[in-house]
Coordinates of C-alpha atoms in Angstrom, one line a residue:
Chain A
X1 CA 98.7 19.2 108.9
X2 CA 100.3 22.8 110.1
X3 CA 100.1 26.0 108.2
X4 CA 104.1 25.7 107.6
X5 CA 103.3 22.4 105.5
X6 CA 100.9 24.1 103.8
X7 CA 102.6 26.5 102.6
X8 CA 105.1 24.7 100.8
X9 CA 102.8 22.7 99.2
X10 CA 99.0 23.6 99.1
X11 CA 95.9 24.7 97.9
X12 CA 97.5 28.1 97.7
X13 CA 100.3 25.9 95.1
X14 CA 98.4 26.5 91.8
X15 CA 98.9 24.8 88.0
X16 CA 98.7 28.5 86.5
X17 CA 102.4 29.1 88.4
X18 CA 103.7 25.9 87.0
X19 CA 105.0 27.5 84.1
X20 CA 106.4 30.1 85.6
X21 CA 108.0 27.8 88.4
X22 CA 109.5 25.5 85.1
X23 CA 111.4 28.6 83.5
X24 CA 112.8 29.8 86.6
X25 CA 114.0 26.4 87.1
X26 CA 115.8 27.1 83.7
X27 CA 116.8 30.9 84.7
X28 CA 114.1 32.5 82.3
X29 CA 111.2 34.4 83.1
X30 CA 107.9 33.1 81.9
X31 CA 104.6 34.9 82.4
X32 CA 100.9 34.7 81.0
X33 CA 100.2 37.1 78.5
X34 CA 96.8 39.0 77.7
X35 CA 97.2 40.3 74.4
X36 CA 94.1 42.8 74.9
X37 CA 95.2 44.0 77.8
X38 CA 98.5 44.0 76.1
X39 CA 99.9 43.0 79.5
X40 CA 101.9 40.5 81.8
X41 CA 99.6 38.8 84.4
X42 CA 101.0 38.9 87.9
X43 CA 101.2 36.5 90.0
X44 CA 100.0 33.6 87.0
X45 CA 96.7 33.2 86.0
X46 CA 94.2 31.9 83.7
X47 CA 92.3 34.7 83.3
X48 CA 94.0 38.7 82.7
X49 CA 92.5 40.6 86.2
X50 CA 91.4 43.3 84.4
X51 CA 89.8 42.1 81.6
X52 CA 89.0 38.7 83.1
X53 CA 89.1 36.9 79.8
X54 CA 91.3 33.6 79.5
X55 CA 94.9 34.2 79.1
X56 CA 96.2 32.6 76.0
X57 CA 99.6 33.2 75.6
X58 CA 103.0 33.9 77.7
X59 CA 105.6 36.0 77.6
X60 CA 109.4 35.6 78.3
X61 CA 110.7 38.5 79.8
X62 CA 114.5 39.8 79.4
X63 CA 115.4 38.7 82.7
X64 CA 116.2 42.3 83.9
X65 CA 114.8 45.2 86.1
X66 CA 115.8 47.8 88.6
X67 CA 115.2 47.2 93.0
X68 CA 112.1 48.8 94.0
X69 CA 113.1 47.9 97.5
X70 CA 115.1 45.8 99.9
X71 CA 115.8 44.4 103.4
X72 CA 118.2 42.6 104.6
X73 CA 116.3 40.0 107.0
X74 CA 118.0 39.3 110.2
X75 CA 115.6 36.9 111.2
X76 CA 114.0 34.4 109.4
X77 CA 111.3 32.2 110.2
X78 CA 110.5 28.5 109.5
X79 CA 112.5 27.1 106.8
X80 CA 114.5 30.9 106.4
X81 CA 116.1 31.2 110.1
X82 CA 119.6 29.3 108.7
X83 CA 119.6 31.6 105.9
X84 CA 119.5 34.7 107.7
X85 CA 121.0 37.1 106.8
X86 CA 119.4 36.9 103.6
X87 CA 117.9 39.9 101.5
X88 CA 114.1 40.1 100.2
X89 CA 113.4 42.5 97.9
X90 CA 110.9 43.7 95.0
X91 CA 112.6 43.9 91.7
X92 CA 110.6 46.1 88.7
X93 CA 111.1 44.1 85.7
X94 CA 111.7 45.4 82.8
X95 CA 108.5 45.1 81.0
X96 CA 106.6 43.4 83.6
X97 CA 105.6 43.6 87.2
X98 CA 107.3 44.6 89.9
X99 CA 108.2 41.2 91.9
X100 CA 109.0 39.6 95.0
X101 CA 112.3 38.4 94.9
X102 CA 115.7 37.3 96.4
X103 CA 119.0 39.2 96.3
X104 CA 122.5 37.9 96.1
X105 CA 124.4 38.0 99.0
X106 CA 124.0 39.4 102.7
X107 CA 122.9 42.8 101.5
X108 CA 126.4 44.9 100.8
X109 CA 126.8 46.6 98.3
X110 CA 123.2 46.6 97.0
X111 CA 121.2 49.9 96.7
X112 CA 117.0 50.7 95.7
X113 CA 117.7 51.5 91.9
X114 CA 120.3 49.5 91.2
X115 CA 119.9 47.5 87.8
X116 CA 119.8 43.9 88.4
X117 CA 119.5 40.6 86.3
X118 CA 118.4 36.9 87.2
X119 CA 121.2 35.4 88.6
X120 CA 119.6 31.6 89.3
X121 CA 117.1 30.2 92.1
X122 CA 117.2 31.4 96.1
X123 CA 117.7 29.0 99.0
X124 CA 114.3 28.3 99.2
X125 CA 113.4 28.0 95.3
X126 CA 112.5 31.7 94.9
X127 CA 114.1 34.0 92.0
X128 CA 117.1 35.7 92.8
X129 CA 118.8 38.3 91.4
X130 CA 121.9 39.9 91.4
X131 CA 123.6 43.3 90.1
X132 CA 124.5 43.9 86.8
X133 CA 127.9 44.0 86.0
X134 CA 128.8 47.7 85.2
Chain B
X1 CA 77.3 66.4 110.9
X2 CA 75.7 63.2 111.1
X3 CA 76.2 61.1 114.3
X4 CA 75.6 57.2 112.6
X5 CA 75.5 55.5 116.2
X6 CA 77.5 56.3 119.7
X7 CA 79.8 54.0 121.4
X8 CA 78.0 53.2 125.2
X9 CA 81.1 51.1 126.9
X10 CA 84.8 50.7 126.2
X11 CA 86.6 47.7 128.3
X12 CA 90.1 46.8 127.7
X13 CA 91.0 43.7 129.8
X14 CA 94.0 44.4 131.8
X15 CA 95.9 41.1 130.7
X16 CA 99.1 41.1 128.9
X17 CA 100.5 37.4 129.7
X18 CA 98.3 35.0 130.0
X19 CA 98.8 33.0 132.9
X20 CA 96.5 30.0 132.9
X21 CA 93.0 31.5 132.1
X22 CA 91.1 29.8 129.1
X23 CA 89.6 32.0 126.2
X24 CA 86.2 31.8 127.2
X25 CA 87.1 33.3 130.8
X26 CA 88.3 36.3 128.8
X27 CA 85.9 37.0 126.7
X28 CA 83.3 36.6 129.6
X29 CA 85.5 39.6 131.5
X30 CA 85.2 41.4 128.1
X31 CA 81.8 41.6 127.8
X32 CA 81.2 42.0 131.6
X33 CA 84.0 44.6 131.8
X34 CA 82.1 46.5 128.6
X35 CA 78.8 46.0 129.5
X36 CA 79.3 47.5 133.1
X37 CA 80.6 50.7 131.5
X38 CA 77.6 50.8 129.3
X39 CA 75.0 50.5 132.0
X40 CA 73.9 47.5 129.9
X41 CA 72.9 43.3 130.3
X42 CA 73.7 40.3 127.9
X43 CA 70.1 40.4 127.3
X44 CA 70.3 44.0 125.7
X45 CA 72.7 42.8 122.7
X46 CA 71.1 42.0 119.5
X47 CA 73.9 42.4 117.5
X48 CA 77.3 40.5 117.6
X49 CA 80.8 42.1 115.6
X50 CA 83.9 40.1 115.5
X51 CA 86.3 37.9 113.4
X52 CA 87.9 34.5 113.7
X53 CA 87.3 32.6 116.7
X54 CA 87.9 29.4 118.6
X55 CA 84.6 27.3 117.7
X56 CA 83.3 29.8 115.4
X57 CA 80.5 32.4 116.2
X58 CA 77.8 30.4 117.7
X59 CA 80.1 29.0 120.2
X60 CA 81.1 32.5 121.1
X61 CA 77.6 34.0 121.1
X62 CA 76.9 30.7 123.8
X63 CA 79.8 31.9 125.6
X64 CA 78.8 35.2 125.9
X65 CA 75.3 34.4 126.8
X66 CA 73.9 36.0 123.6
X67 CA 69.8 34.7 122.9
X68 CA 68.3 37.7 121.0
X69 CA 71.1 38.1 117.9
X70 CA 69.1 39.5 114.6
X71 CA 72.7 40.7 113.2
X72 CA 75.8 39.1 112.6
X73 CA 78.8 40.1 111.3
X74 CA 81.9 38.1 111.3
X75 CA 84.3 40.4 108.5
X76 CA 88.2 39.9 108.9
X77 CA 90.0 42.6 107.9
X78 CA 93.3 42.0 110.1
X79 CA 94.0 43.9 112.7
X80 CA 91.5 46.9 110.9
X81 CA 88.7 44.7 112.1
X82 CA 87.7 45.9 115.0
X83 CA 87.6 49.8 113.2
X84 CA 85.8 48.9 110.5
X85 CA 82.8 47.1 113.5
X86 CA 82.6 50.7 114.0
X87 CA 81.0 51.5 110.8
X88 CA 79.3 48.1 110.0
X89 CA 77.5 48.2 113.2
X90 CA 76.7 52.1 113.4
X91 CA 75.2 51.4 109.6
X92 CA 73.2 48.0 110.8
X93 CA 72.2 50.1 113.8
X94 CA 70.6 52.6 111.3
X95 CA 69.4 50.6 109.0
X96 CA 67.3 49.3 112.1
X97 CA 69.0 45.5 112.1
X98 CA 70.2 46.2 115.9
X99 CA 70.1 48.8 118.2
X100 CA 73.2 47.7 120.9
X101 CA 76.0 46.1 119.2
X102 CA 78.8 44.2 120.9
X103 CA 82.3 44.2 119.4
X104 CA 84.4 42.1 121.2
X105 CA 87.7 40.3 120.4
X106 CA 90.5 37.9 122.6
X107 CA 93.4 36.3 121.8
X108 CA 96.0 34.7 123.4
X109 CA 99.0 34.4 120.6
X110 CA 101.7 34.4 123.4
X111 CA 100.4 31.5 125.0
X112 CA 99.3 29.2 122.1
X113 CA 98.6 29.7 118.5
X114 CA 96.1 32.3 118.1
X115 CA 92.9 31.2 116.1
X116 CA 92.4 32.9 112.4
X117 CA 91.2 32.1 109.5
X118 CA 94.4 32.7 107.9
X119 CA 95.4 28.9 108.1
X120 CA 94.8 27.9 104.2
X121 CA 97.4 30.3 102.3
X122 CA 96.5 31.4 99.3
X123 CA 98.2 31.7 96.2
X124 CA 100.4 35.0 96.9
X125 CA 102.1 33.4 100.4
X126 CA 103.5 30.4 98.4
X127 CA 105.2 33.3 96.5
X128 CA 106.5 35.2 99.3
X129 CA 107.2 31.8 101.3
X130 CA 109.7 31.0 98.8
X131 CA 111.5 34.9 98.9
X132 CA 111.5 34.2 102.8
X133 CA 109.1 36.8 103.4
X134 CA 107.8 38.1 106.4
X135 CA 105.4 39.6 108.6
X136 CA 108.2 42.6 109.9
X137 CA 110.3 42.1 106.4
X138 CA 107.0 43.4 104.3
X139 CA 107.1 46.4 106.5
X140 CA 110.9 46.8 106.1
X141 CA 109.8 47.0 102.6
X142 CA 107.6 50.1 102.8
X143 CA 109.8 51.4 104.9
X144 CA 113.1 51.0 102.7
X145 CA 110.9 52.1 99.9
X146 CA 110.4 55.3 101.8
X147 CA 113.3 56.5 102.9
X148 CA 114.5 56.1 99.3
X149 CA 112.1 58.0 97.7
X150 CA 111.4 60.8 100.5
X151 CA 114.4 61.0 103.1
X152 CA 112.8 59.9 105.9
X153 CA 115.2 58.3 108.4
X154 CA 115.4 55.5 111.0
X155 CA 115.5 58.6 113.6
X156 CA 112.1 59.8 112.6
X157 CA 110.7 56.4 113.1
X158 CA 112.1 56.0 116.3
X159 CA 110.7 59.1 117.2
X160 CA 107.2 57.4 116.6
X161 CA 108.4 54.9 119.2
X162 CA 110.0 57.0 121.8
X163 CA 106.3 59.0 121.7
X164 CA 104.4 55.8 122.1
X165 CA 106.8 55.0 125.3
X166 CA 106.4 58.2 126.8
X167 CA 102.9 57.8 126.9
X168 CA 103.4 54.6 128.3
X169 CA 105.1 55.4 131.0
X170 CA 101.8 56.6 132.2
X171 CA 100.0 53.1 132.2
X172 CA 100.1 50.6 135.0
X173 CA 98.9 48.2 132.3
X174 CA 101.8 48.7 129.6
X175 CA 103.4 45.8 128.3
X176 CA 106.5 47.8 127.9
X177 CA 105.6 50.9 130.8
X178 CA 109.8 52.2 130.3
X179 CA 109.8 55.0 128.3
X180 CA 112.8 54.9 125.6
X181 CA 114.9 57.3 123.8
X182 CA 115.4 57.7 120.1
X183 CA 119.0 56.1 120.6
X184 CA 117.9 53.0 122.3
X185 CA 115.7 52.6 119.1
X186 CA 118.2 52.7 116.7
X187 CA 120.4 50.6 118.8
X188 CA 118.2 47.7 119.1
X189 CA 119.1 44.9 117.6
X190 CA 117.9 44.6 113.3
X191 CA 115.4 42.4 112.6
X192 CA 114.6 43.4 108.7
X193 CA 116.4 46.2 108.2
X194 CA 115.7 49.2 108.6
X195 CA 113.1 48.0 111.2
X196 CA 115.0 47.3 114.4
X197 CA 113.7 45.3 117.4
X198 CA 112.1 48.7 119.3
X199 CA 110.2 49.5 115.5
X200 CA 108.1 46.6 116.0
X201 CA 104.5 46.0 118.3
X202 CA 104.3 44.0 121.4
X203 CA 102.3 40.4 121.5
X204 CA 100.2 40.5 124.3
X205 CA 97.6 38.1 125.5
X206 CA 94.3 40.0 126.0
X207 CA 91.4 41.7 124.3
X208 CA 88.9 44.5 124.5
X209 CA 85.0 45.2 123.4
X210 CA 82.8 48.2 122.2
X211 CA 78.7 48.6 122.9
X212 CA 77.5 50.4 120.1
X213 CA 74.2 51.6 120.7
X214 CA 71.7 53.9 118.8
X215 CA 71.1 57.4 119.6
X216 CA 67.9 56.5 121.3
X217 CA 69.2 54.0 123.0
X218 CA 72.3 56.5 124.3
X219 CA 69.8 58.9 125.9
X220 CA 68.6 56.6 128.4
X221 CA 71.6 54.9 129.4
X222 CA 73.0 58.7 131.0
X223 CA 76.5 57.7 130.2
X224 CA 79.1 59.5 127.8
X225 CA 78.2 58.2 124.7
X226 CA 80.9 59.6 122.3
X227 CA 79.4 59.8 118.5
X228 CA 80.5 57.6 115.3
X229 CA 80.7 60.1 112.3
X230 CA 82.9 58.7 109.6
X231 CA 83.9 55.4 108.8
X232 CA 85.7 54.1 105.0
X233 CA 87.5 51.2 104.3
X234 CA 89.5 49.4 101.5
X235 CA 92.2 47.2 100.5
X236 CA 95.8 47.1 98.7
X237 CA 97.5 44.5 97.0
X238 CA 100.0 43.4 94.3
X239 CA 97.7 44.7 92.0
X240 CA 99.2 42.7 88.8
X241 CA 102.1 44.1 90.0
X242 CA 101.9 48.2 89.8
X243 CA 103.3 48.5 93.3
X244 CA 103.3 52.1 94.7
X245 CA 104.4 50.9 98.8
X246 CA 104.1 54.6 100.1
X247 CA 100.6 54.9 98.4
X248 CA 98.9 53.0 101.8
X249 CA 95.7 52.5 102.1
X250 CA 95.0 55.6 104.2
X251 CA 94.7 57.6 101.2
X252 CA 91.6 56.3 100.0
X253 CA 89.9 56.0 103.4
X254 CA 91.5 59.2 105.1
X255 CA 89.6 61.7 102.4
X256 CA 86.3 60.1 101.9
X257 CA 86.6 59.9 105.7
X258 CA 87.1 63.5 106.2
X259 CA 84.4 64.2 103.6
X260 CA 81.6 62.0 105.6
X261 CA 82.4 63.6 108.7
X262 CA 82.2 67.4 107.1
X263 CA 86.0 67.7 109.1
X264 CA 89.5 68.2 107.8
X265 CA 92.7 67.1 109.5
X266 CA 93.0 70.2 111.0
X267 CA 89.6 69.3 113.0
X268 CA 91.3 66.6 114.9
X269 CA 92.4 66.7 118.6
X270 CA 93.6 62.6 119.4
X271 CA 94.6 60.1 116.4
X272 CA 94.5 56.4 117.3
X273 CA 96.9 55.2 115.1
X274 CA 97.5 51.7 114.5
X275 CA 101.2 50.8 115.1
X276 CA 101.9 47.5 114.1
X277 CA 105.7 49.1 113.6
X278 CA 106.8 52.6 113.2
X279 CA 106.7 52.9 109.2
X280 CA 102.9 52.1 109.8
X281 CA 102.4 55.1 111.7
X282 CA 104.1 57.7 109.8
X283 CA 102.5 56.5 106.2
X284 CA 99.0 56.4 107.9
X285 CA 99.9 59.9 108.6
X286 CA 99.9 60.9 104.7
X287 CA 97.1 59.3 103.5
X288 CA 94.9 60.8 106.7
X289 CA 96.6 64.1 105.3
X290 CA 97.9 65.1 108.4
X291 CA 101.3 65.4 106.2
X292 CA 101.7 65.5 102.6
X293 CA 102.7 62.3 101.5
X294 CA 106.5 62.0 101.8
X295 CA 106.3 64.3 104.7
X296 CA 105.7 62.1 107.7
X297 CA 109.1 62.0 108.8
X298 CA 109.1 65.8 108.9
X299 CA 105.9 65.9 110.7
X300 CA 107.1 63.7 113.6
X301 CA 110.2 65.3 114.3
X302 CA 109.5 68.0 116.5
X303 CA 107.4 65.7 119.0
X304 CA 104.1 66.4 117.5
X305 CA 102.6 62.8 118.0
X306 CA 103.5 63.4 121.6
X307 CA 100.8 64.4 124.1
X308 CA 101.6 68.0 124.8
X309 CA 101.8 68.0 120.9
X310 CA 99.9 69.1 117.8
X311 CA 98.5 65.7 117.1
X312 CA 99.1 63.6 120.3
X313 CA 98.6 60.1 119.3
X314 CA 98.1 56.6 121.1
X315 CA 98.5 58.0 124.5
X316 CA 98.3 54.5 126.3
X317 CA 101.2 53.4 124.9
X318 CA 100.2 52.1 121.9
X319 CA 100.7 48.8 120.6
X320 CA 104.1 49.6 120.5
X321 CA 104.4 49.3 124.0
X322 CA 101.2 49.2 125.9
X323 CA 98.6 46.3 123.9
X324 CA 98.5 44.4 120.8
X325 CA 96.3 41.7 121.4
X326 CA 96.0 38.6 119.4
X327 CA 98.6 40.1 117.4
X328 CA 95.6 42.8 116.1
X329 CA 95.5 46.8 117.5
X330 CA 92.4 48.5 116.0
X331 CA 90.1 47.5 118.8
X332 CA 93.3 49.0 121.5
X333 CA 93.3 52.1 119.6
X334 CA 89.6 52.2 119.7
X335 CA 89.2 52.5 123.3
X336 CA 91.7 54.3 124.3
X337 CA 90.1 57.2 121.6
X338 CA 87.1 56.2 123.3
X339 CA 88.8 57.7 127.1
X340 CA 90.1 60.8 125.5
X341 CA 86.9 61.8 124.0
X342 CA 85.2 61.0 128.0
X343 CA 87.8 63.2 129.1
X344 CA 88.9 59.0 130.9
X345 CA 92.0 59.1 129.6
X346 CA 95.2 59.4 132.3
X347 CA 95.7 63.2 133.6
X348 CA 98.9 63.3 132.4
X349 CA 98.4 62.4 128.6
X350 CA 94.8 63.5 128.6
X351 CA 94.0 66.1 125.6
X352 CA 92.2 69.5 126.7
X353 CA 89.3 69.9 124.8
X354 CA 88.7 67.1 123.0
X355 CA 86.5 67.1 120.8
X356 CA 87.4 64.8 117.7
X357 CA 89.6 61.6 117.4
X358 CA 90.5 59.4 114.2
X359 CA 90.8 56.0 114.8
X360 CA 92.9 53.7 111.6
X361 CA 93.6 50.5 111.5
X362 CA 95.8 48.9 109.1
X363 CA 95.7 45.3 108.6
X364 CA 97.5 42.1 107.4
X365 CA 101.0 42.8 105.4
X366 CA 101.7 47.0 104.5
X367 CA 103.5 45.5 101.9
X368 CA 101.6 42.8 100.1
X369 CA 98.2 42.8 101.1
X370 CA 97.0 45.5 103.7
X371 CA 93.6 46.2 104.8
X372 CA 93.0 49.9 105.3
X373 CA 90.0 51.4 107.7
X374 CA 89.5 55.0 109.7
X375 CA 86.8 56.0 111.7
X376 CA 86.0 59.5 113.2
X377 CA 84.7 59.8 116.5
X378 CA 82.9 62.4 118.1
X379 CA 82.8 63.9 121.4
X380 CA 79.5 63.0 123.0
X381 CA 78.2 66.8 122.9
X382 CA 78.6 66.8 119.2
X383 CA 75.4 66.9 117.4

């Protein structure tokens, strides 16, 4: 088996992102919850990082955030190289983590800072977002 | 100041592109190559540093004719690896576990797969696989990042590069010996913007080894023995998602570097800086404090990474153009820290009076997961 199979499907594949996998699927964001930590657990866990206690319950996010950063990818690998140009970025959520995410379109318009929302599911099954309107 | 352990030989193997010779032909020149230079036999190592590797670390220490091992230490930390041998071995060294430690590492990543231990991904890559992340694009990241929040342009990166390919210009060796200007930098082609092609290291087939010997053992061999005096090491991640890109690892490892050694940055002739693309370069140059952070860009600007300048960096090219073997630079950087401090380095990049060199390594992805290491090394005279 190569590393590229792997990756799509692996070891590294776990049941505590199922959920969160599901609801992007259905353009919500899902994430565990620890409520003495009173924070969102990133990436999906069973048990809060900090506290290390099991995480009970989950949290649906708005949706929303701001770009931490971006780049427009010229070359992709694997799978990506007939999506290039595409944009990978880090979106801060707004109350949650800052994420690794997709951006819509080849990269115009788009700025670090800009408010953005989830607009649906990347090429590849990532989450991508997209500007809000103004 | 405290000298942990001294560094005996230095041998970087003079392939780039491997034409036909298998991996245990290399690492046998490796060890011969750094042995030689340390005045020392395969009989004289009783302690083995190094990472992944084909067959695992028996089949290496059999290759490398290795019978009187009582410490082993096989720690990955990326390309960082090979800095952070420095300070395992100097500390297993004084904690009387070995007295002449080999470091070695080979690689041939241009020619076939390079072996790792990276081959089972764990939970974050299924994340970025599906976000098309990347080795270069994670670096865009923290690059992006920065210029955002600080100003810093592509120009002051490629500045980083057109340094590195000055120096290069000097070695024979070089992957890349042309030295470049700042415009052919920014005109190279995008690969994850804002890194363009000439931002990024070379791949090169190839490796390098250290002896690391005790003091005692130093005084007998009546070779240049330059001192270990510093070395600290951590790690960065998502960390549940509180992500601070510019905030690199250097900044833990730079101070508590500096405070081991007794030094400041201003104590510092020669930095070997690891230069897996520009943007690693000039953050590692905040967190060793050489600039405040946000500053880097302003630091580089006037040509003060460049040899006649006031921190003269990587002076064999780098691994932005001279050697990045198996895809990992801290044992490169090592070595050629090792020749400045012997005074070995070539005339024309050689630093007058050098006396102290930092050595970081940063390894795996700036912007997910990054190992972090510096070592300060010491001119052998230093007591």
């Amino acid at each position: 088996m190569t590393t590229e199979q792997w990756t799509v499907s692996g070891p590294g594949d776990v049941p505590e992102a199922a959920a969160f996998w599901a609801g992007l699927a259905e353009g919500r964001i899902v994430l565990p919850w620890c409520e003495g930590c009173r924070q969102t657990v990133w990436l999906p866990k069973a048990y809060c990082p900090t506290c290390l206690q099991p995480v009970a319950g989950s949290q649906e996010l708005a949706g929303t955030g701001e770009i931490y950063s971006l780049t427009v990818v010229h070359r992709g690998e694997g799978a990506w190289k007939e999506h290039a140009p595409y944009v990978l970025a880090y979106v801060a959520l707004d109350g949650g983590p800052t994420m690794i995410a997709n951006l819509a379109g080849d990269g115009t318009g788009l700025a670090i800072g800009q408010r953005v929302r989830l607009a649906g599911v990347g090429p590849l099954g990532g989450a991508l977002f997209a500007p809000l309107a103004e | 100041m405290q000298v942990l352990a001294r560094i005996a030989g230095a041998y970087e193997h003079p392939m780039r592109k491997n034409s036909g010779t298998s991996l245990q032909t290399l690492y046998q020149e490796i060890v011969a190559g750094a042995l030689a230079d340390a005045g020392l036999r395969p009989a004289d190592i009783d302690g083995l540093f190094t990472s992944a590797t084909a067959g695992g670390i028996p089949s290496l220490a059999e290759t490398l004719g290795l019978t009187g091992l009582t410490h082993i230490d096989g720690t990955d930390l990326g390309g960082a690896t090979y800095v952070g041998a420095l300070g395992h071995a100097a500390r297993a060294i004084q904690a009387g576990q070995c007295s002449v430690a080999l470091v070695i590492m080979a690689g041939m990543p241009r020619l076939a797969p390079s072996v790792r231990n990276f081959s089972v991904p764990g939970p974050p890559q299924v994340f970025e696989d599906r976000h098309g992340s990347n080795m270069i694009a994670q670096y865009a990241l923290v690059a992006a990042r920065h210029m955002h929040e600080f100003g810093t342009t592509r120009r002051d990166l490629a500045e980083i590069k057109a340094a590195a390919s000055y120096h290069a210009s000097f070695n024979p060796n070089a992957l890349l010996p042309r030295e470049v200007s700042i415009e052919e930098v920014l005109e190279s082609r995008p690969i994850a913007e804002p890194l363009h092609m000439l931002d990024c290291c070379v791949t090169t087939d190839g490796g390098g080894a250290l002896v690391i010997v005790s003091d005692e053992v130093a005084r007998d061999l009546g070779r240049d023995c330059p001192g270990i005096v510093a070395e600290a090491e951590t790690i960065r991640h998502w960390n549940n998602g509180n992500l601070d890109l510019p905030d690199v690892g250097a900044f833990n490892t730079g101070p508590r570097a500096f405070a081991q050694a007794g030094l400041t940055p201003a104590d510092i002739d020669y930095a070997g800086l690891y230069d897996s693309f520009t943007i690693t370069v000039l953050t590692a140059l905040e967190g060793l404090g050489f600039a405040e952070r946000g500053k880097g860009g302003v630091f580089v600007r006037d040509g003060a990474l460049r040899a006649d300048g006031r921190l003269p960096f990587n002076t064999d090219g780098g691994g932005l153009c001279n050697n990045h073997p198996d895809r990992r630079g801290g044992m490169i950087r090592t070595i050629e820290a090792v020749r400045q401090l012997r005074g070995e380095a070539h005339p024309s990049v050689q630093v007058a009076d050098c006396e102290f060199a930092i050595v970081h390594g940063s390894g795996h992805q700036l912007g997910t997961r990054a190992s972090a290491v510096t070592a300060i090394l010491a001119r052998s005279d230093v007591r």
